mmCIF file of N, CA and C in Angstrom:
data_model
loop_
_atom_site.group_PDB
_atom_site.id
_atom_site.type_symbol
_atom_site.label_atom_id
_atom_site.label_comp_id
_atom_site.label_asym_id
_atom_site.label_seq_id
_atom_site.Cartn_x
_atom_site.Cartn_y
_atom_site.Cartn_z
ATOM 1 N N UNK A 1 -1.681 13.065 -9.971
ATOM 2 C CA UNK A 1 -1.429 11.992 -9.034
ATOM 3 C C UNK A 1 -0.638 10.902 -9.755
ATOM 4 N N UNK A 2 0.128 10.142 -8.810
ATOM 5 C CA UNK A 2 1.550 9.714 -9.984
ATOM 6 C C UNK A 2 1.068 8.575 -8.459
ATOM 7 N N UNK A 3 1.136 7.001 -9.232
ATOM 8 C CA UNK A 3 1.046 6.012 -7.906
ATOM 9 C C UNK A 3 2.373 5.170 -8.911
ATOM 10 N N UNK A 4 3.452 4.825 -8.642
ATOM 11 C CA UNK A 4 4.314 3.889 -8.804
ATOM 12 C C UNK A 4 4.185 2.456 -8.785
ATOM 13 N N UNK A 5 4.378 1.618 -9.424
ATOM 14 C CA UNK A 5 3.791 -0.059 -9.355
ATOM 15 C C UNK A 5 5.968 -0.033 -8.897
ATOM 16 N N UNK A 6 5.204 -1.337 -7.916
ATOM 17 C CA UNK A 6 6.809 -1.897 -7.239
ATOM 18 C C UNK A 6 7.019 -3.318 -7.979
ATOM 19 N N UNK A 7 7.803 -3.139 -9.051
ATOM 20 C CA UNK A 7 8.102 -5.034 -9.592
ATOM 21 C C UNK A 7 9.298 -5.715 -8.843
ATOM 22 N N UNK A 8 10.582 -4.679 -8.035
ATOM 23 C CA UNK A 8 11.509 -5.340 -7.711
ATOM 24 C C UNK A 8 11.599 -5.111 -6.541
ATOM 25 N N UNK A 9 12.422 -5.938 -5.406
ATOM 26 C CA UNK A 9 12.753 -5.286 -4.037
ATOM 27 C C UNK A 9 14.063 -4.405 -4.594
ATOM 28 N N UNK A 10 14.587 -4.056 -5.498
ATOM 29 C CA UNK A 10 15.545 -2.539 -5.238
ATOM 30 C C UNK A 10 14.191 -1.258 -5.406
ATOM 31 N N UNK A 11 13.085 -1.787 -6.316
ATOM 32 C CA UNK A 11 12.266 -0.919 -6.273
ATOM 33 C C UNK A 11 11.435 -0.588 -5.094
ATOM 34 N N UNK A 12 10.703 -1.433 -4.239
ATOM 35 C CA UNK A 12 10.499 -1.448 -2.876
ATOM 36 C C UNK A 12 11.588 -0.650 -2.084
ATOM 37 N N UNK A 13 12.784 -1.243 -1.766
ATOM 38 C CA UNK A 13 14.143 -0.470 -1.413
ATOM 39 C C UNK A 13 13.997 0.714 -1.104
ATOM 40 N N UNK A 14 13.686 1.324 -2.454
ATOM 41 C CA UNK A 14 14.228 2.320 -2.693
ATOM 42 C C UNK A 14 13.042 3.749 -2.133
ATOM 43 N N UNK A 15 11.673 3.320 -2.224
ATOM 44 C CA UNK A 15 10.146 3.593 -2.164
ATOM 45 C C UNK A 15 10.547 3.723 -0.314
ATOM 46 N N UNK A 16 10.871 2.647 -0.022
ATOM 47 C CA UNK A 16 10.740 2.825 1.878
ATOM 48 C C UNK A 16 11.418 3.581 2.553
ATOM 49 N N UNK A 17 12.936 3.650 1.520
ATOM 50 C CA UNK A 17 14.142 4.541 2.310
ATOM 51 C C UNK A 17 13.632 6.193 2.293
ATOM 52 N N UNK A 18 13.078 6.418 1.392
ATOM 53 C CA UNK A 18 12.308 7.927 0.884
ATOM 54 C C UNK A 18 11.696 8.502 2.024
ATOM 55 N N UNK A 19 12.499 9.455 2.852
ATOM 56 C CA UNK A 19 11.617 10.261 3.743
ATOM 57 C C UNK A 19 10.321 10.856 3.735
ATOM 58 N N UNK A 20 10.054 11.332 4.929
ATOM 59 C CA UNK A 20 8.189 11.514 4.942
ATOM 60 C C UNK A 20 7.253 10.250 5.123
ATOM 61 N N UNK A 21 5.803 10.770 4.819
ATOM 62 C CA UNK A 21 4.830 10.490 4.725
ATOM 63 C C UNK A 21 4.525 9.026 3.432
ATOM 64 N N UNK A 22 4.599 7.887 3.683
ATOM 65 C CA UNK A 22 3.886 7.418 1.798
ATOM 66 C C UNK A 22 3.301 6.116 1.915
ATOM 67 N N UNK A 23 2.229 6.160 1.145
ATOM 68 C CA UNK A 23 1.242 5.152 1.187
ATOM 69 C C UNK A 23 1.715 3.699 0.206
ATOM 70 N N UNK A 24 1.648 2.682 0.665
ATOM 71 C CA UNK A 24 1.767 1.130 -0.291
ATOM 72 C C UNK A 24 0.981 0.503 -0.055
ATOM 73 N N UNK A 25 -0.051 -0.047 -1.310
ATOM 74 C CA UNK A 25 -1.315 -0.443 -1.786
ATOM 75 C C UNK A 25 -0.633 -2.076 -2.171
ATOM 76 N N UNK A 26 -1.013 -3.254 -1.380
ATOM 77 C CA UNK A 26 -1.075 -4.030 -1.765
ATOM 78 C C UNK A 26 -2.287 -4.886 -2.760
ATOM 79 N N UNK A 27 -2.356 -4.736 -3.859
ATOM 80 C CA UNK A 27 -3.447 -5.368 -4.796
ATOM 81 C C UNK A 27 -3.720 -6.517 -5.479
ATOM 82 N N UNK A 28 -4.638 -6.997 -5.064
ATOM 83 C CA UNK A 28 -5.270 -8.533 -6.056
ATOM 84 C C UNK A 28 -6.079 -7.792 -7.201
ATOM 85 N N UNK A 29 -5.581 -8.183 -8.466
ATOM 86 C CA UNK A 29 -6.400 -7.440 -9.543
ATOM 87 C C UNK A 29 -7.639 -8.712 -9.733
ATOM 88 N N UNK A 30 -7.320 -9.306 -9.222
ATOM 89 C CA UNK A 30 -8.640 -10.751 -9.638
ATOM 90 C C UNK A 30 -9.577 -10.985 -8.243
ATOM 91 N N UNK A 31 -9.744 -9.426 -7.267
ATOM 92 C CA UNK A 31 -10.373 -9.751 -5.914
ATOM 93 C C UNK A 31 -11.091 -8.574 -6.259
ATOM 94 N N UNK A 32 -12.558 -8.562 -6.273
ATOM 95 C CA UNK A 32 -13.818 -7.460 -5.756
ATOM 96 C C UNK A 32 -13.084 -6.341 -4.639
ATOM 97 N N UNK A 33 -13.005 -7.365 -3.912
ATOM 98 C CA UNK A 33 -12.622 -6.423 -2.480
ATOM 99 C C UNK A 33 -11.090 -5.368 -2.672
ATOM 100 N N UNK A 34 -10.369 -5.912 -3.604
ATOM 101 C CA UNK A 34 -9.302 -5.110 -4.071
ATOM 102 C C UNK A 34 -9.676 -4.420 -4.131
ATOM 103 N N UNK A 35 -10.536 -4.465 -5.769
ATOM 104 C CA UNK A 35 -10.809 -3.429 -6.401
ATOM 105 C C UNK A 35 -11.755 -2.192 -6.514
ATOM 106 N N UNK A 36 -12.544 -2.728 -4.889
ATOM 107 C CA UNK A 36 -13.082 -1.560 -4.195
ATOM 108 C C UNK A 36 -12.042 -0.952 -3.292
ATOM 109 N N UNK A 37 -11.046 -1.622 -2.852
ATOM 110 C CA UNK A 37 -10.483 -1.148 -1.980
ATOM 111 C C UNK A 37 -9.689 0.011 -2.414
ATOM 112 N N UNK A 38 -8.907 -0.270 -3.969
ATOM 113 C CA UNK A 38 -8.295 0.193 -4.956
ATOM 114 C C UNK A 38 -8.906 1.184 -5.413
ATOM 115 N N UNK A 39 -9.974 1.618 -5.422
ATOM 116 C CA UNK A 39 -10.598 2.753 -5.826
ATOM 117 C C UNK A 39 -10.766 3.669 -4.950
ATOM 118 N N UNK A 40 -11.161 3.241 -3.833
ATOM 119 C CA UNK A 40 -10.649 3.997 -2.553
ATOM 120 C C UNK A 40 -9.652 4.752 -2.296
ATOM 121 N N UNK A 41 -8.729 3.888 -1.984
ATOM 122 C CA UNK A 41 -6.966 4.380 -2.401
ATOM 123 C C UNK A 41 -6.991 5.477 -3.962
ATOM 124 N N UNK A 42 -7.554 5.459 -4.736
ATOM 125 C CA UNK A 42 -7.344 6.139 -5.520
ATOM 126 C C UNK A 42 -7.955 7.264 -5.513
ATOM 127 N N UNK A 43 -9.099 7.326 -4.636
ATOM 128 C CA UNK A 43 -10.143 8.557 -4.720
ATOM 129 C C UNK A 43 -9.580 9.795 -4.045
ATOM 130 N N UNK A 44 -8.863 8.894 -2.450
ATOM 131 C CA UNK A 44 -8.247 9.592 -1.388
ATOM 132 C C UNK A 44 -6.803 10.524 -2.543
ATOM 133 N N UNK A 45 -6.079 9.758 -3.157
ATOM 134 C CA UNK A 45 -4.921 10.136 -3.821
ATOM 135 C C UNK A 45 -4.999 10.959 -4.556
ATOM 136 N N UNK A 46 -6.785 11.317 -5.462
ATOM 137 C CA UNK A 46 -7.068 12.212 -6.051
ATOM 138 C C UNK A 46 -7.356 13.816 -5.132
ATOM 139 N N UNK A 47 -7.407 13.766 -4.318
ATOM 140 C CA UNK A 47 -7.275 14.636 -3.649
ATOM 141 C C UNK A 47 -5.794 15.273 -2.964
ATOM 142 N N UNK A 48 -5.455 14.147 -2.381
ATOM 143 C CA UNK A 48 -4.169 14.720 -1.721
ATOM 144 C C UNK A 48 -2.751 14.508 -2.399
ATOM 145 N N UNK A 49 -1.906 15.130 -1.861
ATOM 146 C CA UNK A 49 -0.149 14.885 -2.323
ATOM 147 C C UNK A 49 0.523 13.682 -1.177
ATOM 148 N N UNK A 50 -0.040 12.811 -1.622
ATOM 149 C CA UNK A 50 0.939 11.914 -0.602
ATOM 150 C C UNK A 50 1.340 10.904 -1.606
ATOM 151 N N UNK A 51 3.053 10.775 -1.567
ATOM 152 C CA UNK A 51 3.686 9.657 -2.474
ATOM 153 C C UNK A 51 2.960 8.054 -1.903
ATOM 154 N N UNK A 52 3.023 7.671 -3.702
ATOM 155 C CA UNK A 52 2.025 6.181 -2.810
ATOM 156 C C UNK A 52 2.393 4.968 -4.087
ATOM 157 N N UNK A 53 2.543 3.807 -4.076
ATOM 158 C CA UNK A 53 3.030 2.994 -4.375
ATOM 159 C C UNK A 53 1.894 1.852 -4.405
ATOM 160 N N UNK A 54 1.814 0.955 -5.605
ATOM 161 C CA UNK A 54 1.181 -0.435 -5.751
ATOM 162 C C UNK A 54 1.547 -1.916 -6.009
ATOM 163 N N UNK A 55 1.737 -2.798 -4.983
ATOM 164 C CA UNK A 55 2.412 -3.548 -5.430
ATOM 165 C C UNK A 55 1.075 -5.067 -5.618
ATOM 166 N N UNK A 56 1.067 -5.530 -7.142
ATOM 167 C CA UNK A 56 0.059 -6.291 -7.805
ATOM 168 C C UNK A 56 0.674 -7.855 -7.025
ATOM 169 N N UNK A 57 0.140 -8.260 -6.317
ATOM 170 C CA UNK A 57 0.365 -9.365 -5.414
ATOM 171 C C UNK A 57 0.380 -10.843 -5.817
ATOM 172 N N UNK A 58 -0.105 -11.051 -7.153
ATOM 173 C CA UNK A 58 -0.358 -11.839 -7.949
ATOM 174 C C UNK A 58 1.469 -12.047 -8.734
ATOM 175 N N UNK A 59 1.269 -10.710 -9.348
ATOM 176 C CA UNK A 59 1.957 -10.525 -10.614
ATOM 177 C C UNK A 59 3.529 -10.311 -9.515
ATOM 178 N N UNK A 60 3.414 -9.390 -8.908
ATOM 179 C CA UNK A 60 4.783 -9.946 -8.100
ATOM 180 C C UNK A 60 4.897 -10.089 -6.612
ATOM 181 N N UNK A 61 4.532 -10.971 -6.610
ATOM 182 C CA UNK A 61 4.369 -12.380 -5.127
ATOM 183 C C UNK A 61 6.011 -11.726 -4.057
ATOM 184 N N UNK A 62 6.726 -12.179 -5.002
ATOM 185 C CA UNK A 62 8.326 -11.795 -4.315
ATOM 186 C C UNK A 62 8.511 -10.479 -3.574
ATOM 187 N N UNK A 63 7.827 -9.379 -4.452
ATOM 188 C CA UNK A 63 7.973 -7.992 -3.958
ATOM 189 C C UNK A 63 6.913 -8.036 -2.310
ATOM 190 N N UNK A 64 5.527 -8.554 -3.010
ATOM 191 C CA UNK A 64 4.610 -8.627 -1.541
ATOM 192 C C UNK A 64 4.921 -9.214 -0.724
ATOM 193 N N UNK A 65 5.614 -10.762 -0.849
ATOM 194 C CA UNK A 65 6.000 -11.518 0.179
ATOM 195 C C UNK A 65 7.138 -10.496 1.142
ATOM 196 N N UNK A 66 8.104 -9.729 0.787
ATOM 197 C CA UNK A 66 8.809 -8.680 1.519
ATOM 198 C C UNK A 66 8.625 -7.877 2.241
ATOM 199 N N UNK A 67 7.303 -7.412 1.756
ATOM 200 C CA UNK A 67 6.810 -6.005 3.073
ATOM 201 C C UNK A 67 6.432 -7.385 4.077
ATOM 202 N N UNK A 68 5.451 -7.935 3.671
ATOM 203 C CA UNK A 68 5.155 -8.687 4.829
ATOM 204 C C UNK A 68 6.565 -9.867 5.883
ATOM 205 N N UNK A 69 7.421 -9.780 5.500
ATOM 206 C CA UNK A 69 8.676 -10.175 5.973
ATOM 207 C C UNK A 69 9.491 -9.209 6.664
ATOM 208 N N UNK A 70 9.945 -8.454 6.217
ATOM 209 C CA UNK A 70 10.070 -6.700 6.538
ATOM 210 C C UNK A 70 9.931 -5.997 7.527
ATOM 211 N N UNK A 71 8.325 -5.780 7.785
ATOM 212 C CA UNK A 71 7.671 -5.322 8.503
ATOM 213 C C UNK A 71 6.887 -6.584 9.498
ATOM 214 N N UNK A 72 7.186 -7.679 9.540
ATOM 215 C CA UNK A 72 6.755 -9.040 10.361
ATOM 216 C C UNK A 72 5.250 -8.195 10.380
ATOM 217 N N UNK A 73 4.276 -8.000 9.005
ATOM 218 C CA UNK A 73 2.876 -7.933 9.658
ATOM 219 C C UNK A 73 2.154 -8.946 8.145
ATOM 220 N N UNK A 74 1.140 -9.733 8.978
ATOM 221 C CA UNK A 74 0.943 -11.026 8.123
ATOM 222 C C UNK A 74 0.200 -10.548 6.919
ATOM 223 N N UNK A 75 0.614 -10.911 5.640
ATOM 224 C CA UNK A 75 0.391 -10.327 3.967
ATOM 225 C C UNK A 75 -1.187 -10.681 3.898
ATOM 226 N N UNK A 76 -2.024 -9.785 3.816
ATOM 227 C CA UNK A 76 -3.359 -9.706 3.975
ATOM 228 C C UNK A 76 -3.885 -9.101 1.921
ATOM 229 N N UNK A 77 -4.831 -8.823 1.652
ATOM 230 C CA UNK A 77 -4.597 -8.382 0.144
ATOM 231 C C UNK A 77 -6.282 -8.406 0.258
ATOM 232 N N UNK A 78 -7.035 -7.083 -0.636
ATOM 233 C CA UNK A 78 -5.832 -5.837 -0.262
ATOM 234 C C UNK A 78 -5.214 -5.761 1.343
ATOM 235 N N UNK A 79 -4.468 -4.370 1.085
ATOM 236 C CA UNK A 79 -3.591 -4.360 2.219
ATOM 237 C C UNK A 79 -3.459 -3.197 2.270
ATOM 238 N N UNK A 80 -3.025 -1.548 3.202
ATOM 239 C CA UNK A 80 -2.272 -0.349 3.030
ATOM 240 C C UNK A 80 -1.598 -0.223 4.139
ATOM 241 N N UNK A 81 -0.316 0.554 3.683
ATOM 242 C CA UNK A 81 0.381 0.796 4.980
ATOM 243 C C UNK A 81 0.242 2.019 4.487
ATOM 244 N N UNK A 82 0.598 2.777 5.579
ATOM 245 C CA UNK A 82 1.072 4.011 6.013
ATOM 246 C C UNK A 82 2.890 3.829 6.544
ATOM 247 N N UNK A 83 3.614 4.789 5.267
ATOM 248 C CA UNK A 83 4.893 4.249 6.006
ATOM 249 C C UNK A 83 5.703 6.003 6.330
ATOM 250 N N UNK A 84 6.295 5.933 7.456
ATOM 251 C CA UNK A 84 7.311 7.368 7.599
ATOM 252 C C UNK A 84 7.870 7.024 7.592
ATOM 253 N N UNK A 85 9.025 7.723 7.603
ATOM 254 C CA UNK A 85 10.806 7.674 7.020
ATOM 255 C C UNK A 85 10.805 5.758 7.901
ATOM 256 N N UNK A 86 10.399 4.769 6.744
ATOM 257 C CA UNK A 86 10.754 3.871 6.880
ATOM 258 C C UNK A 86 10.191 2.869 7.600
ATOM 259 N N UNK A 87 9.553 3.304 8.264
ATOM 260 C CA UNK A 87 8.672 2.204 9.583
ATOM 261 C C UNK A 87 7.102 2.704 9.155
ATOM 262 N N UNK A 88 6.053 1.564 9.449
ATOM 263 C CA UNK A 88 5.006 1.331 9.215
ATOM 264 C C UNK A 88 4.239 1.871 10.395
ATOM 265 N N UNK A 89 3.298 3.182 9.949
ATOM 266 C CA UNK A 89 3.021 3.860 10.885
ATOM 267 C C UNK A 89 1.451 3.089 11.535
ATOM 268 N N UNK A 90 0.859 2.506 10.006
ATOM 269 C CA UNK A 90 -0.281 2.661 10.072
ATOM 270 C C UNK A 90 -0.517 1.389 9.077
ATOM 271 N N UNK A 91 -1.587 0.427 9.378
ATOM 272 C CA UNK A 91 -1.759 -0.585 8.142
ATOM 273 C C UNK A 91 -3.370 -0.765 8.663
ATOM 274 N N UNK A 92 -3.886 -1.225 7.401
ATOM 275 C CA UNK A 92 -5.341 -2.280 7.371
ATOM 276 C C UNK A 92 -5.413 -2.643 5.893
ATOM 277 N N UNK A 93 -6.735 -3.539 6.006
ATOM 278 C CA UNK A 93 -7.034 -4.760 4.755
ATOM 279 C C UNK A 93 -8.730 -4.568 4.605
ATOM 280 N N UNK A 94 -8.635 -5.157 3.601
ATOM 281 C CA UNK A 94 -10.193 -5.483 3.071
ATOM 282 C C UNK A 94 -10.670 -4.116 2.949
ATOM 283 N N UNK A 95 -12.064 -4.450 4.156
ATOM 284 C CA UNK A 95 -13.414 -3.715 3.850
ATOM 285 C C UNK A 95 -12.998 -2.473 4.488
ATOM 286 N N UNK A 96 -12.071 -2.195 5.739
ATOM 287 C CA UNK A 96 -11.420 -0.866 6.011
ATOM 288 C C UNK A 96 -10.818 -0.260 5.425
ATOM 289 N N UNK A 97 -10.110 -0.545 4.299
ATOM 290 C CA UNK A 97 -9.896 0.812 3.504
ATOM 291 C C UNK A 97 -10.803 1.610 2.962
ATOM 292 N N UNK A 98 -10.540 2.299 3.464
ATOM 293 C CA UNK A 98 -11.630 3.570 2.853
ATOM 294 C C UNK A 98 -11.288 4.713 2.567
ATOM 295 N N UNK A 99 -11.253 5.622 1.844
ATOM 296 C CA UNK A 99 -10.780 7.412 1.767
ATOM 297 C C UNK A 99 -10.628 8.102 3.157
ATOM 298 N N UNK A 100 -11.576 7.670 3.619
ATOM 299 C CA UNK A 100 -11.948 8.158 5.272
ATOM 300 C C UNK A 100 -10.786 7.712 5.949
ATOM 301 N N UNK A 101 -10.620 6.784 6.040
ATOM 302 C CA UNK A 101 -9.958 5.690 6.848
ATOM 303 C C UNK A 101 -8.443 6.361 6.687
ATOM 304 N N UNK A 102 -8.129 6.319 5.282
ATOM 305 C CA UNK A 102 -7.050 6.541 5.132
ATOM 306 C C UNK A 102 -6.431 7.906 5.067
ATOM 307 N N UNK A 103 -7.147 9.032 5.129
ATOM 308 C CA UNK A 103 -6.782 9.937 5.368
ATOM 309 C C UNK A 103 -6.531 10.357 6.756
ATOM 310 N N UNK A 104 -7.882 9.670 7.622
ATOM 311 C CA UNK A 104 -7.245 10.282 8.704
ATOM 312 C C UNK A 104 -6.000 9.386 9.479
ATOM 313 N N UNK A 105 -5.579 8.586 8.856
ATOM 314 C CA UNK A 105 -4.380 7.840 9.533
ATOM 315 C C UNK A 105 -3.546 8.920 8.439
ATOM 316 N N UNK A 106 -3.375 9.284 7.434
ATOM 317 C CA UNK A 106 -2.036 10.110 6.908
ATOM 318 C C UNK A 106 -2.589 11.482 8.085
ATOM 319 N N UNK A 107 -3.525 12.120 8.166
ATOM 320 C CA UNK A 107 -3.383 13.224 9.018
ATOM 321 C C UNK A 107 -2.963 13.321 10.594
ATOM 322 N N UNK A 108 -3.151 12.129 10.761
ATOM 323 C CA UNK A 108 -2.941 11.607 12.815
ATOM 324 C C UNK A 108 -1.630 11.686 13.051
#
């Protein structure tokens, strides 16, 4: 399992234009709720092949402030989207991320 950290918007860019299926993990490394949320996201990823991306919300503000500009959906942290060839299929925050949660929005 290979998760990509996003530091730039050419790196974002480049992550959204990518056809298919792919998950982006918005993360507070200094939030509980992240870092349950974050383990989540990681448990689900240990299982499946879905390309998936982390962008540390703290450490780069600029990159997070973009999806949420982007996609006009208000920057919540944590955060996951579900994105297909480009558009945001699927998003939630906090205490709803879950393995559960998030699989069956990649399978729907």
């Amino acid at each position: 399992m290979s998760v990509d950290q996003l530091h730039s918007l050419e790196e974002l860019d480049r992550f959204v234009a990518e056809p298919g299926k792919r998950l982006l993990f918005k993360h507070s490394t200094i939030c509980p709720i992240s870092t349950t949320a974050h383990e989540e996201f990681l448990s689900f990823l240990g299982e499946q092949e879905v390309p998936a991306a982390v962008i540390l919300v703290r450490e780069d503000r600029p990159v997070s402030n973009a999806v949420a500009e982007r996609f006009e959906i208000k920057h919540e942290s944590p955060q996951i989207f579900l994105l297909e060839d480009g558009q945001v299929k699927w998003h939630t925050s906090h205490w709803k991320i879950t393995k559960a949660a998030i699989a069956e929005a990649v399978q729907g």
